[in-house]
Amino acid sequence: MKKYLQLLLIIFGMTAISGCLKPHGLRVMSLFLPDHQPDGQTISWNNLKSKTLSLINESTPDLIGLQNISKSQINSLMLDIPQYTFAGDKRFSTTHSKPFNPVLYNANQLDVIARSEFRLSDSIMNAPSIVSWLKLRYLKTGHIFYLFNTSFSDSSTMASESLALLNHIRIIAGDAPVVVTSALQAQTAQAVSEKLSRNYSNAIPLKEINTSHKSSTTLESVISNHIFINSYFNAARIKKDAAPRDGVLVCNLRPVIAELSFIERQNKQPGDAGRLHEESKIRATLSHQWSQQQPSNPGDGAH
């Protein structure tokens, strides 16, 4: 009887250890860094930096799509997170104070095959809609996928930018697994989500991961983070951090963290008949824009 109990204890212990050591899936974070709180007060970078570092260290994402951060800020941030490598903005930002949308990735988990950036539009003064994209290999499983990171902040161009993003994804990624991290104003979030999820002709439909963090504020200018995936992925776990940290309203950031797993390709939904009227015009110019925006030095876009 004693040996039987010992055997049961050993089996139970091994099961518990196995459960603790179970590897996690691909962790992706979308994180917008605001300049101001919802009440208009300026947020100190030193204060925001400490909270951002805390959030990253607690969540240990493999990929972080950052929006609205400057070169000087990201240089400061990366001093304390050496496990991450920076990618993005080789051509579009000329000063350390101009915000852009870079990506951080954990080189121990991911191998970068290619990367570059492009504009969705130039409609916003001094803040064009820049997309940073990476072609990555997930080292744990060998899967190859693409990440696109951007920010939609101008409601007047949101419709055309949404379609432009889908078509650029088609040109760059083809029919490959795709993740999109983005920051959206509260007033445009639902409309952008609907447009990205439509099966436009020759474009890849995306679906938003259900974060259950619908806007609870009447401030239309509040920015929230969103993650979209195509049908190569399942969202195994979702986490968001909406709690204030020492007076800094991280709920204004509305960061989203998704744990993704790769699955077999699912069937696409039937195409949406309500396509945007700009589709044919945008599609006709995309290939030209793409060729014009490529780095002159091939080494800048691939590793």
PDB file of C-alpha atoms in Angstrom:
ATOM      1  CA  MET A   1       0.000   0.000   0.000  1.00  0.00           C
ATOM      2  CA  LYS A   2       2.851   2.357   0.850  1.00  0.00           C
ATOM      3  CA  LYS A   3       4.565   1.710  -2.480  1.00  0.00           C
ATOM      4  CA  TYR A   4       1.241   2.285  -4.230  1.00  0.00           C
ATOM      5  CA  LEU A   5       0.843   5.683  -2.565  1.00  0.00           C
ATOM      6  CA  GLN A   6       4.420   6.621  -3.417  1.00  0.00           C
ATOM      7  CA  LEU A   7       3.775   5.707  -7.052  1.00  0.00           C
ATOM      8  CA  LEU A   8       0.664   7.857  -7.123  1.00  0.00           C
ATOM      9  CA  LEU A   9       2.595  10.791  -5.649  1.00  0.00           C
ATOM     10  CA  ILE A  10       5.326  10.415  -8.276  1.00  0.00           C
ATOM     11  CA  ILE A  11       2.760  10.318 -11.110  1.00  0.00           C
ATOM     12  CA  PHE A  12       0.929  13.331  -9.686  1.00  0.00           C
ATOM     13  CA  GLY A  13       4.190  15.259  -9.324  1.00  0.00           C
ATOM     14  CA  MET A  14       5.265  14.483 -12.879  1.00  0.00           C
ATOM     15  CA  THR A  15       1.865  15.548 -14.198  1.00  0.00           C
ATOM     16  CA  ALA A  16       2.020  18.825 -12.293  1.00  0.00           C
ATOM     17  CA  ILE A  17       5.540  19.550 -13.528  1.00  0.00           C
ATOM     18  CA  SER A  18       4.544  18.715 -17.083  1.00  0.00           C
ATOM     19  CA  GLY A  19       1.632  21.131 -16.862  1.00  0.00           C
ATOM     20  CA  CYS A  20       3.866  23.894 -15.556  1.00  0.00           C
ATOM     21  CA  LEU A  21       6.413  23.358 -18.317  1.00  0.00           C
ATOM     22  CA  LYS A  22       3.865  23.313 -21.130  1.00  0.00           C
ATOM     23  CA  PRO A  23       5.164  25.755 -23.754  1.00  0.00           C
ATOM     24  CA  HIS A  24       3.031  28.768 -24.527  1.00  0.00           C
ATOM     25  CA  GLY A  25       1.953  29.792 -27.988  1.00  0.00           C
ATOM     26  CA  LEU A  26       2.978  32.821 -30.005  1.00  0.00           C
ATOM     27  CA  ARG A  27       2.376  35.903 -27.853  1.00  0.00           C
ATOM     28  CA  VAL A  28       1.584  39.123 -29.683  1.00  0.00           C
ATOM     29  CA  MET A  29       1.016  42.545 -28.136  1.00  0.00           C
ATOM     30  CA  SER A  30      -0.451  45.702 -29.638  1.00  0.00           C
ATOM     31  CA  LEU A  31       0.573  48.774 -27.644  1.00  0.00           C
ATOM     32  CA  PHE A  32      -0.211  52.427 -28.386  1.00  0.00           C
ATOM     33  CA  LEU A  33       1.811  54.942 -26.372  1.00  0.00           C
ATOM     34  CA  PRO A  34      -0.283  58.076 -25.783  1.00  0.00           C
ATOM     35  CA  ASP A  35       0.974  61.629 -25.434  1.00  0.00           C
ATOM     36  CA  HIS A  36      -1.925  62.683 -23.186  1.00  0.00           C
ATOM     37  CA  GLN A  37      -4.419  61.223 -20.779  1.00  0.00           C
ATOM     38  CA  PRO A  38      -8.142  61.342 -21.664  1.00  0.00           C
ATOM     39  CA  ASP A  39      -8.518  64.535 -19.605  1.00  0.00           C
ATOM     40  CA  GLY A  40      -5.852  66.239 -21.743  1.00  0.00           C
ATOM     41  CA  GLN A  41      -3.022  66.162 -19.207  1.00  0.00           C
ATOM     42  CA  THR A  42       0.425  65.398 -20.594  1.00  0.00           C
ATOM     43  CA  ILE A  43       1.899  62.021 -19.663  1.00  0.00           C
ATOM     44  CA  SER A  44       5.528  62.079 -18.532  1.00  0.00           C
ATOM     45  CA  TRP A  45       7.666  59.796 -20.691  1.00  0.00           C
ATOM     46  CA  ASN A  46       9.711  58.614 -17.694  1.00  0.00           C
ATOM     47  CA  ASN A  47       6.523  57.638 -15.904  1.00  0.00           C
ATOM     48  CA  LEU A  48       4.995  56.008 -18.966  1.00  0.00           C
ATOM     49  CA  LYS A  49       8.233  54.186 -19.744  1.00  0.00           C
ATOM     50  CA  SER A  50       8.322  52.496 -16.341  1.00  0.00           C
ATOM     51  CA  LYS A  51       4.729  51.300 -16.737  1.00  0.00           C
ATOM     52  CA  THR A  52       5.369  50.104 -20.272  1.00  0.00           C
ATOM     53  CA  LEU A  53       8.415  48.131 -19.140  1.00  0.00           C
ATOM     54  CA  SER A  54       6.396  46.599 -16.322  1.00  0.00           C
ATOM     55  CA  LEU A  55       3.664  45.561 -18.749  1.00  0.00           C
ATOM     56  CA  ILE A  56       6.137  44.017 -21.193  1.00  0.00           C
ATOM     57  CA  ASN A  57       8.068  42.157 -18.492  1.00  0.00           C
ATOM     58  CA  GLU A  58       4.855  40.789 -16.959  1.00  0.00           C
ATOM     59  CA  SER A  59       3.392  39.636 -20.281  1.00  0.00           C
ATOM     60  CA  THR A  60       6.598  38.444 -22.035  1.00  0.00           C
ATOM     61  CA  PRO A  61       5.262  38.842 -25.579  1.00  0.00           C
ATOM     62  CA  ASP A  62       7.258  37.455 -28.509  1.00  0.00           C
ATOM     63  CA  LEU A  63       6.139  40.320 -30.756  1.00  0.00           C
ATOM     64  CA  ILE A  64       5.147  43.883 -29.895  1.00  0.00           C
ATOM     65  CA  GLY A  65       3.502  46.209 -32.388  1.00  0.00           C
ATOM     66  CA  LEU A  66       4.153  49.725 -31.049  1.00  0.00           C
ATOM     67  CA  GLN A  67       2.297  52.801 -32.227  1.00  0.00           C
ATOM     68  CA  ASN A  68       3.007  56.491 -31.708  1.00  0.00           C
ATOM     69  CA  ILE A  69       6.531  56.183 -30.362  1.00  0.00           C
ATOM     70  CA  SER A  70       9.562  58.271 -31.332  1.00  0.00           C
ATOM     71  CA  LYS A  71      13.096  57.086 -32.064  1.00  0.00           C
ATOM     72  CA  SER A  72      14.449  58.662 -28.896  1.00  0.00           C
ATOM     73  CA  GLN A  73      11.731  56.975 -26.825  1.00  0.00           C
ATOM     74  CA  ILE A  74      12.276  53.542 -28.305  1.00  0.00           C
ATOM     75  CA  ASN A  75      16.039  53.865 -27.865  1.00  0.00           C
ATOM     76  CA  SER A  76      15.412  54.688 -24.217  1.00  0.00           C
ATOM     77  CA  LEU A  77      12.945  51.825 -23.821  1.00  0.00           C
ATOM     78  CA  MET A  78      15.212  49.174 -25.332  1.00  0.00           C
ATOM     79  CA  LEU A  79      18.019  49.878 -22.888  1.00  0.00           C
ATOM     80  CA  ASP A  80      15.952  47.976 -20.307  1.00  0.00           C
ATOM     81  CA  ILE A  81      14.632  45.157 -22.517  1.00  0.00           C
ATOM     82  CA  PRO A  82      17.747  43.812 -24.303  1.00  0.00           C
ATOM     83  CA  GLN A  83      15.922  40.578 -25.163  1.00  0.00           C
ATOM     84  CA  TYR A  84      14.030  42.474 -27.877  1.00  0.00           C
ATOM     85  CA  THR A  85      15.282  43.639 -31.259  1.00  0.00           C
ATOM     86  CA  PHE A  86      13.935  46.715 -33.020  1.00  0.00           C
ATOM     87  CA  ALA A  87      12.576  46.702 -36.591  1.00  0.00           C
ATOM     88  CA  GLY A  88      10.955  49.522 -38.519  1.00  0.00           C
ATOM     89  CA  ASP A  89      11.218  53.028 -39.945  1.00  0.00           C
ATOM     90  CA  LYS A  90      14.272  53.025 -42.195  1.00  0.00           C
ATOM     91  CA  ARG A  91      12.955  55.697 -44.538  1.00  0.00           C
ATOM     92  CA  PHE A  92       9.952  57.573 -43.201  1.00  0.00           C
ATOM     93  CA  SER A  93      11.151  59.258 -40.012  1.00  0.00           C
ATOM     94  CA  THR A  94      13.931  61.830 -40.196  1.00  0.00           C
ATOM     95  CA  THR A  95      13.908  63.119 -36.622  1.00  0.00           C
ATOM     96  CA  HIS A  96      14.058  61.536 -33.180  1.00  0.00           C
ATOM     97  CA  SER A  97      10.834  63.267 -32.108  1.00  0.00           C
ATOM     98  CA  LYS A  98       8.571  62.180 -34.981  1.00  0.00           C
ATOM     99  CA  PRO A  99       6.234  59.301 -34.006  1.00  0.00           C
ATOM    100  CA  PHE A 100       6.070  56.103 -36.034  1.00  0.00           C
ATOM    101  CA  ASN A 101       4.940  52.474 -35.713  1.00  0.00           C
ATOM    102  CA  PRO A 102       7.880  50.070 -35.174  1.00  0.00           C
ATOM    103  CA  VAL A 103       7.942  46.434 -34.073  1.00  0.00           C
ATOM    104  CA  LEU A 104       9.904  44.739 -31.295  1.00  0.00           C
ATOM    105  CA  TYR A 105      10.581  40.999 -31.534  1.00  0.00           C
ATOM    106  CA  ASN A 106      12.305  38.417 -29.367  1.00  0.00           C
ATOM    107  CA  ALA A 107      15.164  37.042 -31.474  1.00  0.00           C
ATOM    108  CA  ASN A 108      15.269  33.925 -29.274  1.00  0.00           C
ATOM    109  CA  GLN A 109      11.766  33.042 -30.440  1.00  0.00           C
ATOM    110  CA  LEU A 110      11.600  34.526 -33.941  1.00  0.00           C
ATOM    111  CA  ASP A 111      13.809  34.761 -36.993  1.00  0.00           C
ATOM    112  CA  VAL A 112      13.239  37.734 -39.323  1.00  0.00           C
ATOM    113  CA  ILE A 113      13.309  36.715 -42.976  1.00  0.00           C
ATOM    114  CA  ALA A 114      12.381  40.105 -44.455  1.00  0.00           C
ATOM    115  CA  ARG A 115      11.046  43.457 -43.307  1.00  0.00           C
ATOM    116  CA  SER A 116      10.192  46.905 -44.611  1.00  0.00           C
ATOM    117  CA  GLU A 117       7.665  49.760 -44.308  1.00  0.00           C
ATOM    118  CA  PHE A 118       5.128  51.548 -46.484  1.00  0.00           C
ATOM    119  CA  ARG A 119       2.640  54.391 -46.220  1.00  0.00           C
ATOM    120  CA  LEU A 120      -1.119  53.966 -46.342  1.00  0.00           C
ATOM    121  CA  SER A 121      -1.609  57.677 -46.981  1.00  0.00           C
ATOM    122  CA  ASP A 122      -0.039  61.088 -46.493  1.00  0.00           C
ATOM    123  CA  SER A 123      -3.240  62.774 -45.379  1.00  0.00           C
ATOM    124  CA  ILE A 124      -2.226  63.461 -41.764  1.00  0.00           C
ATOM    125  CA  MET A 125       0.102  66.428 -41.336  1.00  0.00           C
ATOM    126  CA  ASN A 126       3.503  65.254 -40.026  1.00  0.00           C
ATOM    127  CA  ALA A 127       2.031  61.859 -39.102  1.00  0.00           C
ATOM    128  CA  PRO A 128       1.503  59.660 -42.192  1.00  0.00           C
ATOM    129  CA  SER A 129      -0.082  56.258 -41.711  1.00  0.00           C
ATOM    130  CA  ILE A 130       3.066  54.124 -41.727  1.00  0.00           C
ATOM    131  CA  VAL A 131       2.909  50.325 -41.745  1.00  0.00           C
ATOM    132  CA  SER A 132       5.889  48.320 -40.484  1.00  0.00           C
ATOM    133  CA  TRP A 133       5.838  44.692 -41.648  1.00  0.00           C
ATOM    134  CA  LEU A 134       7.964  41.629 -40.976  1.00  0.00           C
ATOM    135  CA  LYS A 135       8.153  38.165 -42.479  1.00  0.00           C
ATOM    136  CA  LEU A 136       9.001  35.878 -39.557  1.00  0.00           C
ATOM    137  CA  ARG A 137       9.796  32.278 -38.721  1.00  0.00           C
ATOM    138  CA  TYR A 138       8.469  31.040 -35.381  1.00  0.00           C
ATOM    139  CA  LEU A 139      11.407  28.964 -34.141  1.00  0.00           C
ATOM    140  CA  LYS A 140       9.366  26.667 -31.887  1.00  0.00           C
ATOM    141  CA  THR A 141       7.319  25.259 -34.748  1.00  0.00           C
ATOM    142  CA  GLY A 142       8.999  26.457 -37.944  1.00  0.00           C
ATOM    143  CA  HIS A 143       5.869  28.263 -39.144  1.00  0.00           C
ATOM    144  CA  ILE A 144       6.398  31.310 -41.358  1.00  0.00           C
ATOM    145  CA  PHE A 145       4.008  34.234 -41.030  1.00  0.00           C
ATOM    146  CA  TYR A 146       3.719  38.003 -41.494  1.00  0.00           C
ATOM    147  CA  LEU A 147       3.104  40.780 -39.010  1.00  0.00           C
ATOM    148  CA  PHE A 148       1.741  44.184 -40.108  1.00  0.00           C
ATOM    149  CA  ASN A 149       1.706  47.021 -37.568  1.00  0.00           C
ATOM    150  CA  THR A 150       0.024  50.398 -38.072  1.00  0.00           C
ATOM    151  CA  SER A 151      -2.275  53.060 -36.659  1.00  0.00           C
ATOM    152  CA  PHE A 152      -5.547  54.422 -38.065  1.00  0.00           C
ATOM    153  CA  SER A 153      -6.054  57.900 -36.647  1.00  0.00           C
ATOM    154  CA  ASP A 154      -7.835  59.901 -39.345  1.00  0.00           C
ATOM    155  CA  SER A 155     -11.511  59.048 -39.793  1.00  0.00           C
ATOM    156  CA  SER A 156     -11.671  60.855 -43.151  1.00  0.00           C
ATOM    157  CA  THR A 157      -9.215  58.407 -44.774  1.00  0.00           C
ATOM    158  CA  MET A 158     -10.024  55.315 -42.723  1.00  0.00           C
ATOM    159  CA  ALA A 159     -12.056  53.626 -45.481  1.00  0.00           C
ATOM    160  CA  SER A 160      -9.434  53.904 -48.204  1.00  0.00           C
ATOM    161  CA  GLU A 161      -6.595  53.083 -45.779  1.00  0.00           C
ATOM    162  CA  SER A 162      -8.336  49.895 -44.637  1.00  0.00           C
ATOM    163  CA  LEU A 163      -8.649  48.675 -48.187  1.00  0.00           C
ATOM    164  CA  ALA A 164      -5.098  49.780 -49.008  1.00  0.00           C
ATOM    165  CA  LEU A 165      -3.812  47.729 -46.074  1.00  0.00           C
ATOM    166  CA  LEU A 166      -5.673  44.618 -47.254  1.00  0.00           C
ATOM    167  CA  ASN A 167      -4.310  44.953 -50.764  1.00  0.00           C
ATOM    168  CA  HIS A 168      -0.743  45.576 -49.578  1.00  0.00           C
ATOM    169  CA  ILE A 169      -1.078  42.422 -47.475  1.00  0.00           C
ATOM    170  CA  ARG A 170      -2.160  40.581 -50.616  1.00  0.00           C
ATOM    171  CA  ILE A 171       0.852  41.888 -52.556  1.00  0.00           C
ATOM    172  CA  ILE A 172       3.420  41.240 -49.807  1.00  0.00           C
ATOM    173  CA  ALA A 173       2.120  38.156 -47.972  1.00  0.00           C
ATOM    174  CA  GLY A 174       0.007  36.443 -50.600  1.00  0.00           C
ATOM    175  CA  ASP A 175      -1.984  33.626 -49.029  1.00  0.00           C
ATOM    176  CA  ALA A 176       0.249  33.260 -45.954  1.00  0.00           C
ATOM    177  CA  PRO A 177      -0.585  33.489 -42.226  1.00  0.00           C
ATOM    178  CA  VAL A 178      -1.049  37.157 -41.259  1.00  0.00           C
ATOM    179  CA  VAL A 179      -1.317  39.057 -37.971  1.00  0.00           C
ATOM    180  CA  VAL A 180      -2.187  42.773 -37.854  1.00  0.00           C
ATOM    181  CA  THR A 181      -1.585  44.925 -34.780  1.00  0.00           C
ATOM    182  CA  SER A 182      -3.140  48.368 -34.861  1.00  0.00           C
ATOM    183  CA  ALA A 183      -4.319  51.350 -32.860  1.00  0.00           C
ATOM    184  CA  LEU A 184      -7.727  52.845 -33.624  1.00  0.00           C
ATOM    185  CA  GLN A 185      -9.695  55.829 -32.439  1.00  0.00           C
ATOM    186  CA  ALA A 186     -12.863  54.850 -30.620  1.00  0.00           C
ATOM    187  CA  GLN A 187     -15.042  56.477 -33.261  1.00  0.00           C
ATOM    188  CA  THR A 188     -13.493  54.480 -36.135  1.00  0.00           C
ATOM    189  CA  ALA A 189     -12.725  51.146 -34.466  1.00  0.00           C
ATOM    190  CA  GLN A 190     -15.905  49.320 -35.466  1.00  0.00           C
ATOM    191  CA  ALA A 191     -15.845  50.596 -39.038  1.00  0.00           C
ATOM    192  CA  VAL A 192     -12.203  49.583 -39.555  1.00  0.00           C
ATOM    193  CA  SER A 193     -12.864  46.161 -38.048  1.00  0.00           C
ATOM    194  CA  GLU A 194     -15.795  45.602 -40.407  1.00  0.00           C
ATOM    195  CA  LYS A 195     -13.807  46.600 -43.477  1.00  0.00           C
ATOM    196  CA  LEU A 196     -10.783  44.477 -42.644  1.00  0.00           C
ATOM    197  CA  SER A 197     -12.996  41.443 -42.035  1.00  0.00           C
ATOM    198  CA  ARG A 198     -14.730  41.662 -45.422  1.00  0.00           C
ATOM    199  CA  ASN A 199     -13.588  39.297 -48.131  1.00  0.00           C
ATOM    200  CA  TYR A 200     -12.675  41.899 -50.733  1.00  0.00           C
ATOM    201  CA  SER A 201     -11.786  40.699 -54.218  1.00  0.00           C
ATOM    202  CA  ASN A 202      -8.189  39.438 -54.299  1.00  0.00           C
ATOM    203  CA  ALA A 203      -7.584  40.544 -50.699  1.00  0.00           C
ATOM    204  CA  ILE A 204      -7.150  38.528 -47.529  1.00  0.00           C
ATOM    205  CA  PRO A 205     -10.051  38.842 -45.049  1.00  0.00           C
ATOM    206  CA  LEU A 206      -9.067  39.351 -41.424  1.00  0.00           C
ATOM    207  CA  LYS A 207     -11.032  38.832 -38.252  1.00  0.00           C
ATOM    208  CA  GLU A 208     -10.580  40.777 -35.051  1.00  0.00           C
ATOM    209  CA  ILE A 209      -9.694  38.856 -31.941  1.00  0.00           C
ATOM    210  CA  ASN A 210     -12.523  39.390 -29.488  1.00  0.00           C
ATOM    211  CA  THR A 211     -10.911  41.403 -26.733  1.00  0.00           C
ATOM    212  CA  SER A 212     -14.139  42.369 -24.925  1.00  0.00           C
ATOM    213  CA  HIS A 213     -12.700  45.837 -24.375  1.00  0.00           C
ATOM    214  CA  LYS A 214     -15.226  47.841 -26.331  1.00  0.00           C
ATOM    215  CA  SER A 215     -14.950  51.544 -25.690  1.00  0.00           C
ATOM    216  CA  SER A 216     -16.596  52.537 -22.428  1.00  0.00           C
ATOM    217  CA  THR A 217     -15.820  56.220 -22.801  1.00  0.00           C
ATOM    218  CA  THR A 218     -17.607  58.999 -24.628  1.00  0.00           C
ATOM    219  CA  LEU A 219     -14.271  60.491 -25.725  1.00  0.00           C
ATOM    220  CA  GLU A 220     -14.055  59.720 -29.427  1.00  0.00           C
ATOM    221  CA  SER A 221     -10.356  60.551 -29.490  1.00  0.00           C
ATOM    222  CA  VAL A 222      -9.424  57.742 -27.067  1.00  0.00           C
ATOM    223  CA  ILE A 223      -7.156  55.217 -28.760  1.00  0.00           C
ATOM    224  CA  SER A 224      -7.626  51.484 -28.320  1.00  0.00           C
ATOM    225  CA  ASN A 225      -5.456  48.603 -29.490  1.00  0.00           C
ATOM    226  CA  HIS A 226      -6.647  45.800 -31.727  1.00  0.00           C
ATOM    227  CA  ILE A 227      -5.243  42.547 -33.117  1.00  0.00           C
ATOM    228  CA  PHE A 228      -6.518  40.965 -36.332  1.00  0.00           C
ATOM    229  CA  ILE A 229      -5.668  37.506 -37.682  1.00  0.00           C
ATOM    230  CA  ASN A 230      -6.486  35.509 -40.769  1.00  0.00           C
ATOM    231  CA  SER A 231      -7.696  31.931 -40.723  1.00  0.00           C
ATOM    232  CA  TYR A 232      -4.299  30.363 -40.126  1.00  0.00           C
ATOM    233  CA  PHE A 233      -4.579  31.194 -36.419  1.00  0.00           C
ATOM    234  CA  ASN A 234      -6.604  30.458 -33.335  1.00  0.00           C
ATOM    235  CA  ALA A 235      -6.497  32.828 -30.378  1.00  0.00           C
ATOM    236  CA  ALA A 236      -5.681  30.549 -27.449  1.00  0.00           C
ATOM    237  CA  ARG A 237      -5.646  33.237 -24.776  1.00  0.00           C
ATOM    238  CA  ILE A 238      -6.470  36.926 -24.589  1.00  0.00           C
ATOM    239  CA  LYS A 239      -5.270  39.396 -21.991  1.00  0.00           C
ATOM    240  CA  LYS A 240      -5.666  43.118 -21.624  1.00  0.00           C
ATOM    241  CA  ASP A 241      -4.446  45.580 -19.008  1.00  0.00           C
ATOM    242  CA  ALA A 242      -6.875  48.383 -18.254  1.00  0.00           C
ATOM    243  CA  ALA A 243      -5.773  49.266 -14.721  1.00  0.00           C
ATOM    244  CA  PRO A 244      -4.067  52.568 -13.815  1.00  0.00           C
ATOM    245  CA  ARG A 245      -0.416  52.264 -12.803  1.00  0.00           C
ATOM    246  CA  ASP A 246       0.680  54.907 -10.315  1.00  0.00           C
ATOM    247  CA  GLY A 247      -1.502  57.581 -11.848  1.00  0.00           C
ATOM    248  CA  VAL A 248      -0.757  56.752 -15.493  1.00  0.00           C
ATOM    249  CA  LEU A 249      -3.948  55.684 -17.190  1.00  0.00           C
ATOM    250  CA  VAL A 250      -2.856  52.536 -18.973  1.00  0.00           C
ATOM    251  CA  CYS A 251      -6.534  52.066 -19.786  1.00  0.00           C
ATOM    252  CA  ASN A 252      -5.997  54.940 -22.196  1.00  0.00           C
ATOM    253  CA  LEU A 253      -3.433  52.727 -23.922  1.00  0.00           C
ATOM    254  CA  ARG A 254      -5.795  49.755 -23.911  1.00  0.00           C
ATOM    255  CA  PRO A 255      -3.009  47.247 -24.664  1.00  0.00           C
ATOM    256  CA  VAL A 256      -4.057  43.882 -26.056  1.00  0.00           C
ATOM    257  CA  ILE A 257      -2.085  40.632 -25.735  1.00  0.00           C
ATOM    258  CA  ALA A 258      -3.038  37.517 -27.687  1.00  0.00           C
ATOM    259  CA  GLU A 259      -1.627  34.024 -27.477  1.00  0.00           C
ATOM    260  CA  LEU A 260      -1.924  32.466 -30.916  1.00  0.00           C
ATOM    261  CA  SER A 261      -1.619  28.935 -32.233  1.00  0.00           C
ATOM    262  CA  PHE A 262      -1.211  27.866 -35.860  1.00  0.00           C
ATOM    263  CA  ILE A 263      -3.962  25.779 -37.452  1.00  0.00           C
ATOM    264  CA  GLU A 264      -4.776  24.380 -40.854  1.00  0.00           C
ATOM    265  CA  ARG A 265      -6.205  26.847 -43.322  1.00  0.00           C
ATOM    266  CA  GLN A 266      -9.921  27.415 -42.843  1.00  0.00           C
ATOM    267  CA  ASN A 267     -12.342  28.095 -45.677  1.00  0.00           C
ATOM    268  CA  LYS A 268     -12.949  31.720 -46.560  1.00  0.00           C
ATOM    269  CA  GLN A 269     -16.368  33.215 -46.113  1.00  0.00           C
ATOM    270  CA  PRO A 270     -18.301  34.263 -49.245  1.00  0.00           C
ATOM    271  CA  GLY A 271     -17.220  37.619 -50.645  1.00  0.00           C
ATOM    272  CA  ASP A 272     -18.925  40.784 -49.469  1.00  0.00           C
ATOM    273  CA  ALA A 273     -20.878  42.509 -52.229  1.00  0.00           C
ATOM    274  CA  GLY A 274     -20.575  45.875 -50.491  1.00  0.00           C
ATOM    275  CA  ARG A 275     -17.047  46.630 -51.651  1.00  0.00           C
ATOM    276  CA  LEU A 276     -15.717  50.158 -51.481  1.00  0.00           C
ATOM    277  CA  HIS A 277     -16.023  52.146 -54.680  1.00  0.00           C
ATOM    278  CA  GLU A 278     -12.364  53.132 -54.381  1.00  0.00           C
ATOM    279  CA  GLU A 279     -11.237  49.513 -54.733  1.00  0.00           C
ATOM    280  CA  SER A 280     -10.446  49.472 -58.447  1.00  0.00           C
ATOM    281  CA  LYS A 281      -8.601  52.794 -58.325  1.00  0.00           C
ATOM    282  CA  ILE A 282      -6.544  51.847 -55.266  1.00  0.00           C
ATOM    283  CA  ARG A 283      -5.670  48.418 -56.592  1.00  0.00           C
ATOM    284  CA  ALA A 284      -4.503  49.905 -59.904  1.00  0.00           C
ATOM    285  CA  THR A 285      -1.979  52.148 -58.139  1.00  0.00           C
ATOM    286  CA  LEU A 286      -0.749  49.781 -55.422  1.00  0.00           C
ATOM    287  CA  SER A 287       1.855  47.967 -57.521  1.00  0.00           C
ATOM    288  CA  HIS A 288       3.342  51.288 -58.625  1.00  0.00           C
ATOM    289  CA  GLN A 289       3.393  52.608 -55.039  1.00  0.00           C
ATOM    290  CA  TRP A 290       4.989  49.382 -53.838  1.00  0.00           C
ATOM    291  CA  SER A 291       7.826  49.587 -56.388  1.00  0.00           C
ATOM    292  CA  GLN A 292       8.441  53.241 -55.567  1.00  0.00           C
ATOM    293  CA  GLN A 293       8.650  52.591 -51.826  1.00  0.00           C
ATOM    294  CA  GLN A 294      11.155  49.727 -51.918  1.00  0.00           C
ATOM    295  CA  PRO A 295      14.604  50.376 -50.374  1.00  0.00           C
ATOM    296  CA  SER A 296      17.292  51.193 -52.901  1.00  0.00           C
ATOM    297  CA  ASN A 297      19.622  48.837 -51.053  1.00  0.00           C
ATOM    298  CA  PRO A 298      18.169  45.294 -51.005  1.00  0.00           C
ATOM    299  CA  GLY A 299      19.969  44.639 -47.741  1.00  0.00           C
ATOM    300  CA  ASP A 300      17.733  47.175 -45.968  1.00  0.00           C
ATOM    301  CA  GLY A 301      14.647  45.051 -46.429  1.00  0.00           C
ATOM    302  CA  ALA A 302      15.861  41.568 -45.581  1.00  0.00           C
ATOM    303  CA  HIS A 303      18.098  39.703 -43.177  1.00  0.00           C
TER     304      HIS A 303
END
